[in-house]
Amino acid sequence: MFARKLRALGYEKGGIFNIDDRDSLRHLVIWLEDRIFCTALPKHLQQGLRNQKNPQWRNVFSEYLNYCGCPFPLHEDASACCLDWLLREAIRLCVPDDRKQPMIPPKREKTAGPFENIDWGSREFYHGISKMAAMLNVPTHPDAAYLLTAVAQVLKARRAVGMIDENGAELDGLRLEEVTLGFDQQDKKLWDACRILRLLHIQQLRGLQTQIDAALVAVQIITADPLTDSALGRTGF
Amino acid sequence: MRSYEEELKFIEKISPSCWRIKKGFVPNMNVEGVFYVNQHLETLMFEELRNSVGHGDGGSIGGFLPGVKQIANVAALPGIVGRSVGLPDIHSGYGFAIGNMAAFDAADPLAIVSPGGVGFDINCGVRLLRTNLEEKDLLPVKEQLTQMLFDHIPVGVGSKGVIPMNAKDLEEALEMGMDWSLREGYAWAEDKEHCEEYGRMLQADPSKVSMRAKKRGLPQLGTLGAGNHYAEIQVVEEIYDRHSAKVMGIDRTGQVLVMIHSGSRGLGHQVATDALVEMERAMKRDKIEVNDRQLACARIHSQEGQDYLKAMSAAANFAWVNRSSMTFLTRQAFAKMFQSTPDDLDLHVIYDVSHNIAKFEEHIVDGRQRTLLVHRKGATRAFPPHHPLIPVDYQLTGQPVLIGGTMGTCSYVLTGTEQGMLETFGSTCHGAGRALSRAKSRRNLDYTDVLAQLARQGISIRVASPKLVMEEAPDSYKNVTDVVDTCHAAGISKKCVKLRPVAVIKG
């Protein structure tokens, strides 16, 4: 099950690798650490891992995995899972892909972002967010966090409309009462609620479709290679 | 034999634009027939019937029965439900009239599938691309752009495509449809979203397509073909429904659009031909009785029926790959001409419809939801707003329906309606529909006159065979405006945008 991954990584003993063989596994783990990860390990881990004859090697390996942020615990029958995870991480590091951050080293210093120093409860913050809400015609609310969520949602929706606008799918000039639903309802309020629900549902579907499109585009980056050869073509008659 | 007056007793006007064909007009009718015409088209329709009376062979002229008879013969096929529907652009075709839709109950063991109800050009259809260009941007470079499009898209009988393809690619394309184009990078993700069936019939099975069909199809991928197929640069002439047009990305008159009308080329034709042979055998075995031997068919669930549906789906996939490939070439031509990228030119697919196809769909019949095999031959699917099978962008407007005109005449974009869903199983017209047969057109018209007329209208044209132009001359066809107005008046679809051609390339 690891042959292709090992070949991709250029592991010379990939052809004869056997996960059940103790030495084989230890050799591979050390090879991965030395050649690919080069993690800044604490001294005891660094030495313990490299000593293949160490009777406690498995415990060291378990600690190592933990240190690297492996999501799987190293049980008796879970070596394959852990090793597969290590190999995937290694491939991730080897294959240049600027969209993904390497998982190792996992322990990073928390950086102070622009929102780190905001005092959410301050009068100043509430005042600012109220001003924004007023500009966007969002009804006010005493809880600043609540108001911020509403403002964020409106902004996100506005941006979405802007994006749809580029594709020509804006709800331009269509009033709520002009939205037909294919069924009838006497109660005006219930009727409006149905329309709003339906519009929200369509918005949600649009979001899903956009995600699907993005996934397709991501795959196209790998598979697409359109070619035209005008020498092949011939106009008829 | 009945006189013309006696024939007329079976035909009754039920609304200003709709006529009913009563049972008994032809033998064994299981359901009634219906057709939609306005006053002008009505004259053509009844003239055709009058001319057929007195002819031997059941009124067949030149091998084809008049449209009204064909609608009625389809109503006599086993398993048909609702009504056999004739749309305003109806004209005689092989078995089924072109512009005829009929639905068969998939749960009925006797119900049939008929290649004649799909047509020879399987998944012939229309695709519309929009641009952010205006007519004034186009005029100075119109001739060069037309030439460039003509250089990029191979046209005509026997034309060969420019997209390198081997037998394995073809197998994959037949199975995957537009997913193949996407994978290979000829299409955008958004193209798939705005395409009927998302550009892929899932039941397609390339192994049911004969070697002969594949051999015919392989070199033809990405070619326009001949006949009534074309690629046209059009401008928006009039917007009737501002909101729906805006949703499609059409927001002003003079905006430039590109329409591509093409199908599955020789591959689809061969699939249909192969199936007809098989079905004649199946008809004898299963003792299926039909009024016209052109209505060759097989039970939906028989081996022949299933094989045809799988092969037809593969041919449909081929047609989508074909239109996608031509979209790719169009984008290249525009990008070169305007020294920009297709993205910056906003060359998005508005929609892609198929007007020669049979599909399983869910419909309400007699108050009950049923799975039907809907045959649309020269008829376009027109689903109403909120239908789950139309793209999310068109959920509020209804499915865009693309009606291609003929060389030099207008085209239209319509939208599907609830009424269409109830009356015609969500179907509407597909184009102008022939008024003169091809042979008659060749006799009556001169191609130099036709070309001169187009030049007077300011339409650039590039054709692979000028002598075939008269077959496709506007005079050979019904007036597309009459056709569209009838559908609008009957409420089976709604007018949205009118388009005017400025440049045409043809086979």
XYZ file of C-alpha atoms in Angstrom, chain B residues 113-369:
257
model
C -38.551 4.070 -27.113
C -38.189 5.157 -30.726
C -35.064 6.486 -32.473
C -37.410 8.347 -34.815
C -38.594 10.313 -31.784
C -35.077 11.568 -31.148
C -33.900 12.145 -34.677
C -30.736 11.285 -36.527
C -28.714 14.165 -35.148
C -28.791 13.021 -31.532
C -28.477 15.903 -29.053
C -28.440 18.491 -31.747
C -28.620 21.653 -29.702
C -27.868 25.292 -29.233
C -25.362 26.964 -26.964
C -25.255 30.669 -26.265
C -22.164 32.516 -25.048
C -22.200 36.073 -23.852
C -19.478 38.697 -24.110
C -19.028 42.125 -22.604
C -18.472 43.583 -26.076
C -20.848 45.958 -27.803
C -21.801 46.123 -31.440
C -19.605 49.207 -31.885
C -16.546 47.239 -30.673
C -17.339 44.578 -33.224
C -18.086 46.557 -36.366
C -14.522 47.624 -37.255
C -13.242 44.040 -36.999
C -16.340 42.140 -38.045
C -14.930 40.663 -41.253
C -11.643 39.657 -39.612
C -13.447 38.134 -36.646
C -15.781 36.141 -38.903
C -12.783 34.879 -40.840
C -10.965 34.048 -37.627
C -13.932 32.079 -36.331
C -14.144 30.293 -39.677
C -10.419 29.481 -39.441
C -10.774 28.144 -35.911
C -13.920 26.042 -36.233
C -13.838 23.471 -39.035
C -17.155 23.449 -40.906
C -18.872 21.482 -43.631
C -19.462 17.859 -44.544
C -16.238 15.885 -44.105
C -14.567 18.550 -41.995
C -11.999 17.388 -39.453
C -11.419 18.685 -35.951
C -8.310 20.409 -34.609
C -8.432 18.812 -31.175
C -6.039 15.858 -31.060
C -7.988 12.720 -30.175
C -7.311 9.030 -30.185
C -9.652 6.078 -29.810
C -9.177 5.990 -26.032
C -10.016 9.692 -25.706
C -13.169 9.109 -27.714
C -14.275 6.239 -25.460
C -13.772 8.475 -22.428
C -15.529 11.406 -24.055
C -18.524 9.215 -24.899
C -18.776 8.093 -21.315
C -17.980 11.361 -19.571
C -19.483 14.025 -21.813
C -18.559 17.508 -20.685
C -16.676 16.086 -17.719
C -14.118 14.963 -20.287
C -13.876 18.496 -21.701
C -13.476 19.798 -18.172
C -10.799 17.302 -17.262
C -8.828 18.044 -20.403
C -9.217 21.784 -19.937
C -11.421 22.592 -22.923
C -14.282 23.777 -20.740
C -14.785 25.920 -17.656
C -16.476 24.653 -14.511
C -19.217 27.241 -15.003
C -19.938 25.854 -18.497
C -20.990 22.559 -16.996
C -23.220 24.309 -14.514
C -25.110 26.068 -17.328
C -25.720 23.053 -19.499
C -28.741 20.773 -19.742
C -28.043 17.561 -17.746
C -24.784 19.226 -16.670
C -23.383 18.081 -20.002
C -23.366 14.387 -19.167
C -25.897 11.599 -19.576
C -25.033 9.156 -16.832
C -26.503 6.072 -18.494
C -24.106 6.404 -21.464
C -22.302 3.196 -22.371
C -19.673 3.547 -25.121
C -19.596 -0.230 -25.606
C -23.109 0.022 -27.093
C -21.861 2.392 -29.795
C -20.794 0.522 -32.934
C -17.218 0.653 -34.236
C -18.552 2.242 -37.391
C -20.144 5.073 -35.423
C -16.944 5.646 -33.465
C -14.898 5.709 -36.673
C -17.210 8.360 -38.080
C -17.124 10.397 -34.871
C -13.410 10.338 -34.078
C -12.135 12.869 -36.636
C -15.241 15.027 -36.362
C -14.954 16.162 -32.769
C -14.970 19.940 -32.547
C -16.458 20.441 -35.992
C -19.634 22.296 -36.779
C -20.936 20.075 -39.563
C -23.222 21.116 -42.373
C -26.963 21.393 -42.898
C -28.685 23.824 -40.595
C -25.749 23.994 -38.196
C -23.981 27.283 -37.692
C -21.982 29.511 -35.427
C -23.316 33.035 -35.321
C -22.180 36.277 -33.794
C -25.321 38.054 -32.686
C -26.260 41.278 -30.968
C -29.100 41.874 -28.538
C -31.937 43.543 -30.434
C -34.641 43.705 -27.812
C -35.067 42.699 -24.175
C -38.580 41.670 -23.124
C -37.890 40.426 -19.611
C -35.269 42.645 -18.037
C -34.846 40.642 -14.857
C -34.402 37.254 -16.520
C -32.058 38.757 -19.113
C -29.976 40.337 -16.384
C -29.690 36.993 -14.631
C -28.310 35.578 -17.875
C -25.790 38.418 -18.059
C -27.627 40.266 -20.824
C -28.215 43.823 -19.707
C -28.260 46.078 -22.760
C -29.243 46.128 -26.392
C -26.266 45.924 -28.727
C -24.443 43.463 -26.469
C -22.547 40.848 -28.496
C -23.355 37.140 -28.052
C -22.232 33.985 -29.840
C -24.603 31.156 -30.713
C -23.402 27.684 -31.659
C -25.852 25.228 -33.208
C -24.459 21.756 -33.713
C -24.942 18.124 -32.785
C -23.307 14.715 -32.636
C -22.225 14.662 -36.309
C -21.761 11.313 -38.043
C -21.562 9.441 -34.741
C -25.138 10.257 -33.723
C -26.403 9.514 -37.215
C -24.774 6.095 -37.178
C -26.126 5.282 -33.691
C -29.650 6.045 -34.937
C -29.184 4.047 -38.137
C -27.818 1.035 -36.228
C -30.705 1.180 -33.762
C -33.373 1.301 -36.482
C -32.124 -2.005 -37.882
C -32.169 -3.638 -34.438
C -35.598 -2.281 -33.643
C -37.263 -3.578 -36.749
C -36.235 -7.018 -35.564
C -37.490 -6.338 -32.032
C -40.833 -5.111 -33.373
C -41.417 -8.358 -35.200
C -40.426 -10.421 -32.166
C -42.542 -8.450 -29.664
C -45.384 -7.935 -32.149
C -45.435 -4.166 -31.808
C -47.972 -2.631 -34.183
C -47.444 0.913 -35.468
C -49.229 3.022 -38.086
C -46.104 4.045 -39.981
C -43.111 1.792 -40.533
C -40.804 4.760 -39.992
C -41.901 4.627 -36.349
C -39.533 1.750 -35.600
C -39.364 1.246 -31.857
C -38.658 -1.232 -29.077
C -40.016 -1.713 -25.576
C -38.130 0.541 -23.155
C -37.059 -2.383 -21.010
C -36.151 -4.741 -23.856
C -32.505 -5.368 -24.685
C -32.796 -3.308 -27.888
C -34.506 -0.439 -26.048
C -31.874 -0.354 -23.325
C -29.010 -0.658 -25.810
C -30.377 2.251 -27.814
C -30.818 4.433 -24.726
C -27.231 3.756 -23.662
C -25.815 4.398 -27.130
C -27.996 7.486 -27.571
C -26.727 8.844 -24.242
C -23.142 8.288 -25.405
C -23.907 10.139 -28.642
C -25.486 12.928 -26.585
C -22.281 13.145 -24.563
C -20.334 13.372 -27.809
C -22.476 16.323 -28.887
C -21.774 18.138 -25.619
C -18.048 17.549 -25.969
C -18.378 18.791 -29.530
C -20.099 22.023 -28.526
C -17.644 22.468 -25.642
C -14.723 22.057 -28.033
C -16.199 24.672 -30.340
C -16.733 26.945 -27.360
C -13.040 26.560 -26.613
C -12.147 27.452 -30.218
C -14.522 30.423 -30.175
C -12.907 31.677 -26.996
C -9.495 31.359 -28.624
C -10.640 33.244 -31.723
C -12.152 36.087 -29.683
C -9.139 36.291 -27.383
C -6.796 36.565 -30.381
C -8.928 39.120 -32.168
C -9.385 41.402 -29.177
C -5.962 40.632 -27.673
C -7.543 39.777 -24.384
C -8.460 36.669 -22.417
C -11.789 34.846 -22.691
C -12.239 35.609 -19.000
C -11.833 39.328 -19.500
C -14.206 39.184 -22.454
C -16.727 37.499 -20.112
C -17.186 34.653 -22.593
C -19.446 32.618 -20.332
C -21.944 30.017 -21.428
C -25.443 31.367 -20.785
C -27.006 27.981 -21.432
C -26.807 24.918 -23.637
C -30.008 23.187 -24.744
C -30.604 19.979 -26.546
C -33.492 19.700 -28.991
C -33.141 16.093 -30.214
C -33.109 13.759 -27.251
C -35.018 11.257 -25.115
C -34.702 11.478 -21.336
C -36.225 9.973 -18.239
C -37.996 12.732 -16.316
C -40.429 12.984 -13.446
C -43.797 14.536 -14.337
C -47.201 14.746 -12.752
C -49.736 12.838 -14.840
C -53.348 12.609 -13.659
C -52.310 13.938 -10.270
C -49.618 11.302 -9.790
C -45.847 11.613 -10.091
